[in-house]
Tab-separated table of C-alpha atoms and ligand atoms in Angstrom:
chain	number	residue	atom	x	y	z
A	25	UNK	CA	220.392	-57.793	115.664
A	26	UNK	CA	220.760	-57.538	119.612
A	27	UNK	CA	223.122	-55.549	120.983
A	28	UNK	CA	224.863	-55.532	124.404
A	29	UNK	CA	222.819	-52.100	125.118
A	30	UNK	CA	218.910	-53.801	123.928
A	31	UNK	CA	216.683	-51.946	126.052
A	32	UNK	CA	213.010	-53.447	126.425
A	33	UNK	CA	210.321	-51.438	128.295
A	34	UNK	CA	208.945	-54.482	130.301
A	35	UNK	CA	204.803	-54.086	130.870
A	36	UNK	CA	203.900	-56.046	134.177
A	37	UNK	CA	207.156	-57.151	135.012
A	38	UNK	CA	207.302	-57.607	138.883
A	39	UNK	CA	204.118	-59.825	137.825
A	40	UNK	CA	204.626	-64.317	137.485
A	41	UNK	CA	205.757	-64.137	134.051
A	42	UNK	CA	206.821	-61.389	133.331
A	43	UNK	CA	209.398	-61.368	136.739
A	44	UNK	CA	210.728	-64.957	135.400
A	45	UNK	CA	210.458	-63.506	132.239
A	46	UNK	CA	212.987	-60.395	133.667
A	47	UNK	CA	215.760	-62.659	134.508
A	48	UNK	CA	216.220	-64.467	131.756
A	49	UNK	CA	216.319	-60.651	129.324
A	50	UNK	CA	219.354	-59.676	132.178
A	51	UNK	CA	221.277	-62.932	132.132
A	52	UNK	CA	220.531	-62.702	128.131
A	53	UNK	CA	222.370	-59.356	128.402
A	54	UNK	CA	219.958	-56.716	128.282
A	55	UNK	CA	218.863	-54.062	129.669
A	56	UNK	CA	215.871	-53.759	131.172
A	57	UNK	CA	213.315	-51.684	132.364
A	58	UNK	CA	209.739	-52.611	134.512
A	59	UNK	CA	206.854	-50.498	134.459
A	60	UNK	CA	204.586	-51.873	136.666
A	61	UNK	CA	201.586	-50.492	138.879
A	62	UNK	CA	202.255	-53.865	141.863
A	63	UNK	CA	198.531	-53.672	141.255
A	64	UNK	CA	198.476	-58.046	141.912
A	65	UNK	CA	202.463	-57.509	142.399
A	66	UNK	CA	204.496	-56.823	144.918
A	67	UNK	CA	208.145	-55.618	145.393
A	68	UNK	CA	210.293	-57.799	146.647
A	69	UNK	CA	209.759	-60.021	143.664
A	70	UNK	CA	211.508	-57.127	141.617
A	71	UNK	CA	213.993	-57.035	144.626
A	72	UNK	CA	215.027	-61.402	144.404
A	73	UNK	CA	214.535	-60.264	140.700
A	74	UNK	CA	218.331	-58.329	140.646
A	75	UNK	CA	219.391	-60.572	143.868
A	76	UNK	CA	218.760	-63.473	141.398
A	77	UNK	CA	221.126	-61.530	138.682
A	78	UNK	CA	223.877	-60.891	140.761
A	79	UNK	CA	225.531	-56.977	141.571
A	80	UNK	CA	226.764	-57.036	137.903
A	81	UNK	CA	223.496	-57.683	136.106
A	82	UNK	CA	220.564	-55.854	138.187
A	83	UNK	CA	222.805	-52.802	137.362
A	84	UNK	CA	220.803	-53.252	134.050
A	85	UNK	CA	217.494	-53.199	135.262
A	86	UNK	CA	214.844	-50.220	135.930
A	87	UNK	CA	212.212	-50.363	138.568
A	88	UNK	CA	209.604	-47.669	136.964
A	89	UNK	CA	205.884	-47.496	139.214
A	90	UNK	CA	203.125	-46.204	136.609
A	91	UNK	CA	200.051	-46.807	135.463
A	92	UNK	CA	199.395	-48.097	132.056
A	93	UNK	CA	195.675	-46.114	132.248
A	94	UNK	CA	197.904	-42.591	133.006
A	95	UNK	CA	199.422	-41.727	129.016
A	96	UNK	CA	201.205	-38.992	131.266
A	97	UNK	CA	203.398	-41.772	132.960
A	98	UNK	CA	203.756	-43.210	130.026
A	99	UNK	CA	205.014	-40.195	128.395
A	100	UNK	CA	207.156	-39.385	131.081
A	101	UNK	CA	209.021	-42.948	130.828
A	102	UNK	CA	209.151	-42.841	127.486
A	103	UNK	CA	211.050	-39.141	127.261
A	104	UNK	CA	213.405	-40.427	129.706
A	105	UNK	CA	214.791	-43.760	128.219
A	106	UNK	CA	215.510	-44.964	124.398
A	107	UNK	CA	212.687	-48.740	123.929
A	108	UNK	CA	214.355	-50.797	121.469
A	109	UNK	CA	210.911	-52.862	122.337
A	110	UNK	CA	208.246	-53.419	124.830
A	111	UNK	CA	207.208	-57.004	126.062
A	112	UNK	CA	203.826	-55.750	127.587
A	113	UNK	CA	202.569	-58.078	130.160
A	114	UNK	CA	200.356	-55.674	132.155
A	115	UNK	CA	197.099	-57.459	132.666
A	116	UNK	CA	194.230	-57.951	134.969
A	117	UNK	CA	193.838	-61.367	134.679
A	118	UNK	CA	190.532	-62.860	136.083
A	119	UNK	CA	188.372	-64.319	133.970
A	120	UNK	CA	185.078	-64.412	136.597
A	121	UNK	CA	185.809	-60.991	138.430
A	122	UNK	CA	186.393	-58.961	133.884
A	123	UNK	CA	182.040	-60.694	134.078
A	124	UNK	CA	181.495	-58.811	137.328
A	125	UNK	CA	183.707	-55.814	136.533
A	126	UNK	CA	183.869	-55.805	132.564
A	127	UNK	CA	184.852	-51.754	132.734
A	128	UNK	CA	187.512	-52.386	134.631
A	129	UNK	CA	188.930	-54.832	132.392
A	130	UNK	CA	189.113	-53.176	129.523
A	131	UNK	CA	189.668	-49.851	131.340
A	132	UNK	CA	193.028	-51.544	132.366
A	133	UNK	CA	193.641	-53.639	128.824
A	134	UNK	CA	192.409	-52.473	126.311
A	135	UNK	CA	192.774	-48.872	126.903
A	136	UNK	CA	195.675	-49.273	128.666
A	137	UNK	CA	197.211	-51.230	125.064
A	138	UNK	CA	195.550	-48.222	123.664
A	139	UNK	CA	197.996	-45.068	125.608
A	140	UNK	CA	201.280	-47.216	125.348
A	141	UNK	CA	200.774	-48.309	121.206
A	142	UNK	CA	199.699	-44.247	121.184
A	143	UNK	CA	203.352	-42.875	123.607
A	144	UNK	CA	204.968	-46.620	120.884
A	145	UNK	CA	204.285	-43.906	117.977
A	146	UNK	CA	204.925	-40.779	119.315
A	147	UNK	CA	208.640	-42.068	120.339
A	148	UNK	CA	209.681	-43.629	116.806
A	149	UNK	CA	209.174	-47.256	118.958
A	150	UNK	CA	207.915	-49.756	117.027
A	151	UNK	CA	208.761	-53.454	117.863
A	152	UNK	CA	206.472	-54.848	120.227
A	153	UNK	CA	205.760	-58.318	121.466
A	154	UNK	CA	202.255	-58.718	123.733
A	155	UNK	CA	200.609	-61.203	126.057
A	156	UNK	CA	197.923	-62.901	124.325
A	157	UNK	CA	196.461	-65.887	125.543
A	158	UNK	CA	194.339	-69.487	124.712
A	159	UNK	CA	191.891	-67.705	125.850
A	160	UNK	CA	191.234	-66.350	122.288
A	161	UNK	CA	190.270	-69.571	120.587
A	162	UNK	CA	186.677	-70.132	122.784
A	163	UNK	CA	185.721	-73.482	122.756
A	164	UNK	CA	187.560	-75.333	120.562
A	165	UNK	CA	186.075	-77.049	117.740
A	166	UNK	CA	189.265	-78.974	116.955
A	167	UNK	CA	192.584	-80.106	119.634
A	168	UNK	CA	195.286	-79.193	119.067
A	169	UNK	CA	194.758	-75.153	118.500
A	170	UNK	CA	197.233	-73.613	115.540
A	171	UNK	CA	196.864	-70.247	114.940
A	172	UNK	CA	194.602	-70.120	111.777
A	173	UNK	CA	192.043	-71.692	114.262
A	174	UNK	CA	188.449	-68.842	114.317
A	175	UNK	CA	189.075	-66.496	117.125
A	176	UNK	CA	185.854	-66.235	119.339
A	177	UNK	CA	186.276	-64.463	122.916
A	178	UNK	CA	183.780	-66.700	125.318
A	179	UNK	CA	184.087	-63.550	128.881
A	180	UNK	CA	185.629	-60.195	128.836
A	181	UNK	CA	188.414	-61.057	130.270
A	182	UNK	CA	188.659	-63.292	126.513
A	183	UNK	CA	187.338	-59.715	124.739
A	184	UNK	CA	190.465	-57.872	125.929
A	185	UNK	CA	192.493	-59.910	124.997
A	186	UNK	CA	190.654	-60.011	121.527
A	187	UNK	CA	190.221	-56.480	120.901
A	188	UNK	CA	194.194	-56.080	121.468
A	189	UNK	CA	195.223	-58.712	119.230
A	190	UNK	CA	193.063	-57.057	116.335
A	191	UNK	CA	194.011	-53.108	117.629
A	192	UNK	CA	197.539	-54.609	116.927
A	193	UNK	CA	196.432	-56.196	113.455
A	194	UNK	CA	195.040	-52.934	112.417
A	195	UNK	CA	197.549	-51.018	113.506
A	196	UNK	CA	200.482	-52.761	112.152
A	197	UNK	CA	198.296	-53.408	108.336
A	198	UNK	CA	198.028	-49.034	108.860
A	199	UNK	CA	201.985	-48.540	110.256
A	200	UNK	CA	203.981	-51.453	108.364
A	201	UNK	CA	207.052	-50.235	109.719
A	202	UNK	CA	205.100	-51.795	113.373
A	203	UNK	CA	207.014	-55.269	114.196
A	204	UNK	CA	204.602	-56.818	116.441
A	205	UNK	CA	204.730	-60.370	118.037
A	206	UNK	CA	201.466	-61.601	119.670
A	207	UNK	CA	202.053	-64.838	122.400
A	208	UNK	CA	199.119	-67.299	122.752
A	209	UNK	CA	200.164	-68.749	126.114
A	210	UNK	CA	198.458	-71.548	127.612
A	211	UNK	CA	198.088	-72.620	131.242
A	212	UNK	CA	201.975	-70.753	132.777
A	213	UNK	CA	202.745	-73.033	136.010
A	214	UNK	CA	205.911	-73.931	138.261
A	215	UNK	CA	208.492	-71.268	138.786
A	216	UNK	CA	212.051	-69.854	138.797
A	217	UNK	CA	214.257	-73.216	139.762
A	218	UNK	CA	215.408	-71.620	142.714
A	219	UNK	CA	212.230	-71.443	144.288
A	220	UNK	CA	213.051	-67.667	144.725
A	221	UNK	CA	209.917	-66.937	142.105
A	222	UNK	CA	206.061	-68.395	141.945
A	223	UNK	CA	202.906	-66.996	141.101
A	224	UNK	CA	201.743	-65.090	144.058
A	225	UNK	CA	197.495	-64.455	144.107
A	226	UNK	CA	195.670	-62.654	146.013
A	227	UNK	CA	193.466	-64.204	147.416
A	228	UNK	CA	192.035	-67.496	146.260
A	229	UNK	CA	193.636	-69.094	144.030
A	230	UNK	CA	190.393	-68.982	140.100
A	231	UNK	CA	193.582	-70.974	138.757
A	232	UNK	CA	194.306	-75.012	139.437
A	233	UNK	CA	197.642	-75.194	140.645
A	234	UNK	CA	197.996	-71.377	142.571
A	235	UNK	CA	195.010	-73.225	144.538
A	236	UNK	CA	197.140	-76.717	144.765
A	237	UNK	CA	200.304	-75.072	145.985
A	238	UNK	CA	198.304	-73.588	148.546
A	239	UNK	CA	196.712	-77.128	150.275
A	240	UNK	CA	198.921	-78.390	150.325
A	241	UNK	CA	200.509	-75.684	152.409
A	242	UNK	CA	197.694	-76.412	154.169
A	243	UNK	CA	196.297	-72.802	153.785
A	244	UNK	CA	193.128	-74.030	152.279
A	245	UNK	CA	191.761	-78.251	152.821
A	246	UNK	CA	190.707	-79.236	150.220
A	247	UNK	CA	190.453	-79.551	145.914
A	248	UNK	CA	187.697	-78.732	144.326
A	249	UNK	CA	187.552	-80.805	141.541
A	250	UNK	CA	185.417	-79.265	139.165
A	251	UNK	CA	183.627	-81.592	136.834
A	252	UNK	CA	184.361	-85.647	135.853
A	253	UNK	CA	182.044	-86.124	133.595
A	254	UNK	CA	184.084	-84.795	130.447
A	255	UNK	CA	184.206	-87.229	127.866
A	256	UNK	CA	188.278	-87.136	129.032
A	257	UNK	CA	191.103	-90.479	129.489
A	258	UNK	CA	189.096	-89.934	133.812
A	259	UNK	CA	186.954	-86.954	133.287
A	260	UNK	CA	188.496	-83.988	133.906
A	261	UNK	CA	189.115	-81.281	131.754
A	262	UNK	CA	192.406	-81.550	129.274
A	263	UNK	CA	194.756	-78.117	129.621
A	264	UNK	CA	198.358	-76.984	128.009
A	265	UNK	CA	199.827	-76.567	130.722
A	266	UNK	CA	203.114	-75.029	130.898
A	267	UNK	CA	206.649	-74.049	132.292
A	268	UNK	CA	206.976	-70.492	132.967
A	269	UNK	CA	210.918	-71.031	132.531
A	270	UNK	CA	210.138	-72.600	128.953
A	271	UNK	CA	207.484	-69.326	128.288
A	272	UNK	CA	210.361	-66.926	128.739
A	273	UNK	CA	212.690	-68.115	126.693
A	274	UNK	CA	209.344	-67.831	124.375
A	275	UNK	CA	209.733	-64.332	125.262
A	276	UNK	CA	213.048	-63.858	124.270
A	277	UNK	CA	213.004	-65.720	121.256
A	278	UNK	CA	209.942	-63.478	119.504
A	279	UNK	CA	211.834	-60.282	120.794
A	280	UNK	CA	215.216	-61.720	118.261
A	281	UNK	CA	212.376	-62.862	115.902
A	282	UNK	CA	211.241	-58.872	116.372
A	283	UNK	CA	214.826	-57.631	115.775
A	284	UNK	CA	215.920	-60.265	113.103
A	285	UNK	CA	212.375	-59.743	110.683
A	286	UNK	CA	211.876	-57.111	109.347
A	287	UNK	CA	208.632	-57.928	108.037
A	288	UNK	CA	207.035	-59.928	110.366
A	289	UNK	CA	204.483	-57.763	110.145
A	290	UNK	CA	201.272	-58.560	113.202
A	291	UNK	CA	202.046	-62.142	113.736
A	292	UNK	CA	200.546	-64.841	116.531
A	293	UNK	CA	202.740	-67.682	117.960
A	294	UNK	CA	200.888	-70.501	120.847
A	295	UNK	CA	203.655	-70.397	123.458
A	296	UNK	CA	202.609	-75.018	124.881
A	297	UNK	CA	203.821	-78.243	124.768
A	298	UNK	CA	201.765	-79.576	122.680
A	299	UNK	CA	200.880	-82.034	125.328
A	300	UNK	CA	197.177	-82.424	127.306
A	301	UNK	CA	197.248	-83.014	130.874
A	302	UNK	CA	194.338	-84.478	133.173
A	303	UNK	CA	193.601	-82.481	136.478
A	304	UNK	CA	193.632	-86.072	138.217
A	305	UNK	CA	197.313	-86.397	136.446
A	306	UNK	CA	198.236	-82.793	137.119
A	307	UNK	CA	197.086	-83.723	141.326
A	308	UNK	CA	198.565	-86.648	140.594
A	309	UNK	CA	202.557	-84.738	139.728
A	310	UNK	CA	201.950	-82.489	141.996
A	311	UNK	CA	201.248	-84.878	145.095
A	312	UNK	CA	204.931	-87.275	144.037
A	313	UNK	CA	206.973	-84.743	143.634
A	314	UNK	CA	205.400	-82.765	146.888
A	315	UNK	CA	204.979	-85.959	148.454
A	316	UNK	CA	201.839	-84.654	150.051
A	317	UNK	CA	198.398	-85.629	150.180
A	318	UNK	CA	196.484	-83.099	148.170
A	319	UNK	CA	192.633	-84.170	149.010
A	320	UNK	CA	189.805	-83.585	146.456
A	321	UNK	CA	186.277	-83.157	146.277
A	322	UNK	CA	184.472	-83.765	143.045
A	323	UNK	CA	182.372	-80.660	141.944
A	324	UNK	CA	179.621	-79.950	139.717
A	325	UNK	CA	182.079	-78.512	136.700
A	326	UNK	CA	182.749	-74.761	136.708
A	327	UNK	CA	180.744	-73.079	133.961
A	328	UNK	CA	182.703	-72.152	130.703
A	329	UNK	CA	184.659	-74.631	131.154
A	330	UNK	CA	186.531	-76.537	127.859
A	331	UNK	CA	186.660	-80.072	127.590
A	332	UNK	CA	190.176	-79.864	126.070
A	333	UNK	CA	192.108	-77.616	125.306
A	334	UNK	CA	195.847	-77.495	123.828
A	335	UNK	CA	198.464	-76.422	121.532
A	336	UNK	CA	200.066	-76.564	118.040
A	337	UNK	CA	203.506	-75.795	118.798
A	338	UNK	CA	204.956	-76.042	114.929
A	339	UNK	CA	204.924	-72.865	114.120
A	340	UNK	CA	206.736	-71.407	117.090
A	341	UNK	CA	208.756	-74.368	116.395
A	342	UNK	CA	209.611	-73.439	113.076
A	343	UNK	CA	209.649	-69.700	113.188
A	344	UNK	CA	211.250	-68.581	116.568
A	345	UNK	CA	212.926	-71.580	116.856
A	346	UNK	CA	211.073	-72.355	120.016
A	347	UNK	CA	210.333	-75.617	121.396
A	348	UNK	CA	208.850	-75.943	125.270
A	349	UNK	CA	211.959	-78.068	127.375
A	350	UNK	CA	210.174	-78.549	130.087
A	351	UNK	CA	207.155	-81.572	130.911
A	352	UNK	CA	204.633	-81.508	134.488
A	353	UNK	CA	207.864	-83.521	136.179
A	354	UNK	CA	209.906	-80.276	136.308
A	355	UNK	CA	206.537	-77.873	136.697
A	356	UNK	CA	205.632	-79.580	139.700
A	357	UNK	CA	208.968	-79.849	141.272
A	358	UNK	CA	210.341	-76.084	141.153
A	359	UNK	CA	206.311	-75.369	142.209
A	360	UNK	CA	207.202	-77.871	144.659
A	361	UNK	CA	210.442	-76.012	145.858
A	362	UNK	CA	208.181	-72.361	145.528
A	363	UNK	CA	205.200	-73.793	147.780
A	364	UNK	CA	207.711	-74.906	150.347
A	365	UNK	CA	210.091	-72.626	150.894
A	366	UNK	CA	207.305	-69.489	150.306
A	367	UNK	CA	203.765	-70.841	151.315
A	368	UNK	CA	202.663	-67.532	152.035
A	369	UNK	CA	204.208	-66.232	149.003
A	370	UNK	CA	206.293	-62.774	148.939
A	371	UNK	CA	205.358	-60.989	151.748
A	372	UNK	CA	204.604	-64.278	153.920
A	373	UNK	CA	201.719	-64.503	156.650
A	374	UNK	CA	200.416	-61.741	158.294
B	28	LIG	P1	200.537	-60.700	137.389
B	28	LIG	O1	199.127	-60.596	137.667
B	28	LIG	O2	201.200	-61.694	137.898
B	28	LIG	O3	201.259	-59.820	136.001
B	28	LIG	C1	200.769	-57.910	135.559
B	28	LIG	C2	201.358	-57.418	136.145
B	28	LIG	O4	200.816	-56.194	135.383
B	28	LIG	C3	200.663	-57.730	137.499
B	28	LIG	O5	202.756	-57.172	138.309
B	28	LIG	C4	200.135	-55.995	137.818
B	28	LIG	O6	200.511	-54.706	138.233
B	28	LIG	C5	200.803	-55.773	136.451
B	28	LIG	N1	199.544	-54.528	135.645
B	28	LIG	C6	198.782	-54.588	135.583
B	28	LIG	N2	197.582	-53.112	135.367
B	28	LIG	C7	198.489	-52.860	135.219
B	28	LIG	C8	198.093	-51.173	134.324
B	28	LIG	N3	197.311	-50.885	134.495
B	28	LIG	N4	199.941	-50.570	134.714
B	28	LIG	C9	200.684	-50.668	134.665
B	28	LIG	N5	201.139	-52.257	135.482
B	28	LIG	C10	199.960	-53.133	135.582
B	28	LIG	O7	199.893	-61.924	135.420
B	28	LIG	P2	200.676	-63.542	134.718
B	28	LIG	O8	200.339	-64.362	134.994
B	28	LIG	O9	202.502	-62.958	135.190
B	28	LIG	O10	200.532	-62.257	133.625
B	28	LIG	C11	200.914	-61.642	132.936
B	28	LIG	C12	199.866	-61.416	131.279
B	28	LIG	O11	199.418	-62.778	130.667
B	28	LIG	C13	198.958	-60.761	131.502
B	28	LIG	O12	198.332	-59.959	129.980
B	28	LIG	C14	197.781	-62.788	131.238
B	28	LIG	O13	196.445	-61.337	130.436
B	28	LIG	C15	198.724	-62.884	130.398
B	28	LIG	N6	198.049	-64.621	130.473
B	28	LIG	C16	198.116	-65.089	131.657
B	28	LIG	C17	197.807	-65.956	131.756
B	28	LIG	C18	198.475	-67.307	133.096
B	28	LIG	O14	197.485	-68.108	133.147
B	28	LIG	N7	198.425	-66.432	133.953
B	28	LIG	C19	197.771	-67.313	130.754
B	28	LIG	C20	197.626	-66.012	129.714
B	28	LIG	C21	197.652	-64.703	129.136
B	29	LIG	N1	190.260	-76.416	138.273
B	29	LIG	C1	189.297	-77.016	139.330
B	29	LIG	N2	189.837	-76.903	140.650
B	29	LIG	C2	190.271	-74.975	140.415
B	29	LIG	C3	190.457	-74.873	139.722
B	29	LIG	C4	190.998	-75.291	138.057
B	29	LIG	O1	189.085	-78.868	138.750
B	29	LIG	O2	190.311	-74.886	142.037
B	29	LIG	C5	190.366	-77.332	137.112
B	29	LIG	C6	189.429	-76.194	135.516
B	29	LIG	O3	187.431	-76.802	136.281
B	29	LIG	C7	190.138	-76.452	134.633
B	29	LIG	C8	191.525	-76.756	135.269
B	29	LIG	O4	191.606	-76.989	135.989
B	29	LIG	O5	189.907	-77.392	133.993
B	29	LIG	C9	192.335	-75.750	134.719
B	29	LIG	O6	191.754	-74.350	135.595
B	29	LIG	P1	192.358	-73.347	135.559
B	29	LIG	O7	191.292	-72.288	136.057
B	29	LIG	O8	194.182	-73.622	136.187
B	29	LIG	O9	193.194	-72.818	133.282
B	29	LIG	P2	191.706	-72.825	132.336
B	29	LIG	O10	192.577	-73.895	131.683
B	29	LIG	O11	190.378	-72.288	132.880
B	29	LIG	O12	192.096	-70.986	132.130
B	29	LIG	C10	193.852	-70.105	132.525
B	29	LIG	C11	193.711	-69.096	132.707
B	29	LIG	C12	192.862	-68.220	131.421
B	29	LIG	C13	193.775	-68.550	130.319
B	29	LIG	C14	193.005	-69.710	130.358
B	29	LIG	C15	193.876	-70.340	129.112
B	29	LIG	O13	193.686	-69.064	133.391
B	29	LIG	O14	193.352	-66.599	131.792
B	29	LIG	O15	194.679	-70.400	130.598
B	29	LIG	O16	195.488	-69.510	128.185
B	29	LIG	F1	193.147	-67.805	129.403
């Protein structure tokens, strides 16, 4: 069972999904240590997490600046604190960048995860929730995607996610005392309702909603819509967008499941809404929420994009007792609240 003193290590906890999850963990009484190398995040996000939960609960939050590629960083951390479980977000997530820099991706995401498994085993901490991705379904033949679907990677980033899933399955099979949940996220968007936490990518965003954010606040002139000749209702691809706060709750449901189930093994759950939305529908929902016009330019398809990807959420509903609460209206409302309060992200305009 989860007790008030349950202590969780959150790797990558300064990042987009991690920071939102840490807020909810603290609010629900967990003690949290974030380990992050700040490669794709800033300390300001961690400070804001502390302010959001208030002075009392922020006493339960510790930040450790460390890198998963460095076993000594991990060993040092595990020697100081007894962790009951780990939520493992840390990783690089750029599909295009992974094609250009595969060694960097395999080293960071795969070697980093192997180091984490090793140090956890050495310190007898064997409960883990791992960030996976709908990318492991590749270009799905059938939607909605169910957890038993064929897994296939389309690029080095996807391969790192698939390798880490396979490594987790192999370790758990050999050492049955491990309890591991793999969470396959669909398209995380939105922001904390306060407008204090959100997604703040470095450089030009790769993903749809951060790009729309930057167009809405005047940082970019227009949205390029990649492909309008797909066999869908309006010709643009369909995705399953999920509010980041729903994802945060999904992690806590998974964590509770790990503590409550001794024979969970290594099992995967989709975290999505089960609903598909096209690019143009998302643009329209954001325009409505923000009262801003998003100029668009129709462009050729982006290589590697699937026509339609959305989740079956039955397994997570049934076994985790978790279901997404928010729809695209709330996702766009909260994204606009974050974007209008932080047009240039956490650090403002330089
Ligand atoms: P993010 O980049 O905002 O957060 C990842 C965090 O990990 C960052 O704070 C980064 O500094 C840290 N990090 C990276 N490498 C590290 C290392 N070697 N040591 C320590 N810290 C390290 O990304 P996010 O959107 O919050 O994604 C979190 C996880 O979810 C990632 O594993 C990602 O692949 C996965 N995921 C994300 C999406 C998405 O669209 N955002 C979709 C599916 C899966
Ligand atoms: N899109 C545009 N213009 C843009 C950006 C995106 O039209 O500037 C379109 C894409 O073509 C796609 C849709 O918006 O049709 C969504 O694209 P994203 O890049 O936001 O998301 P993807 O579904 O391509 O990929 C995301 C993550 C991957 C992850 C995958 C499944 O970026 O890491 O979801 O979880 F693997």
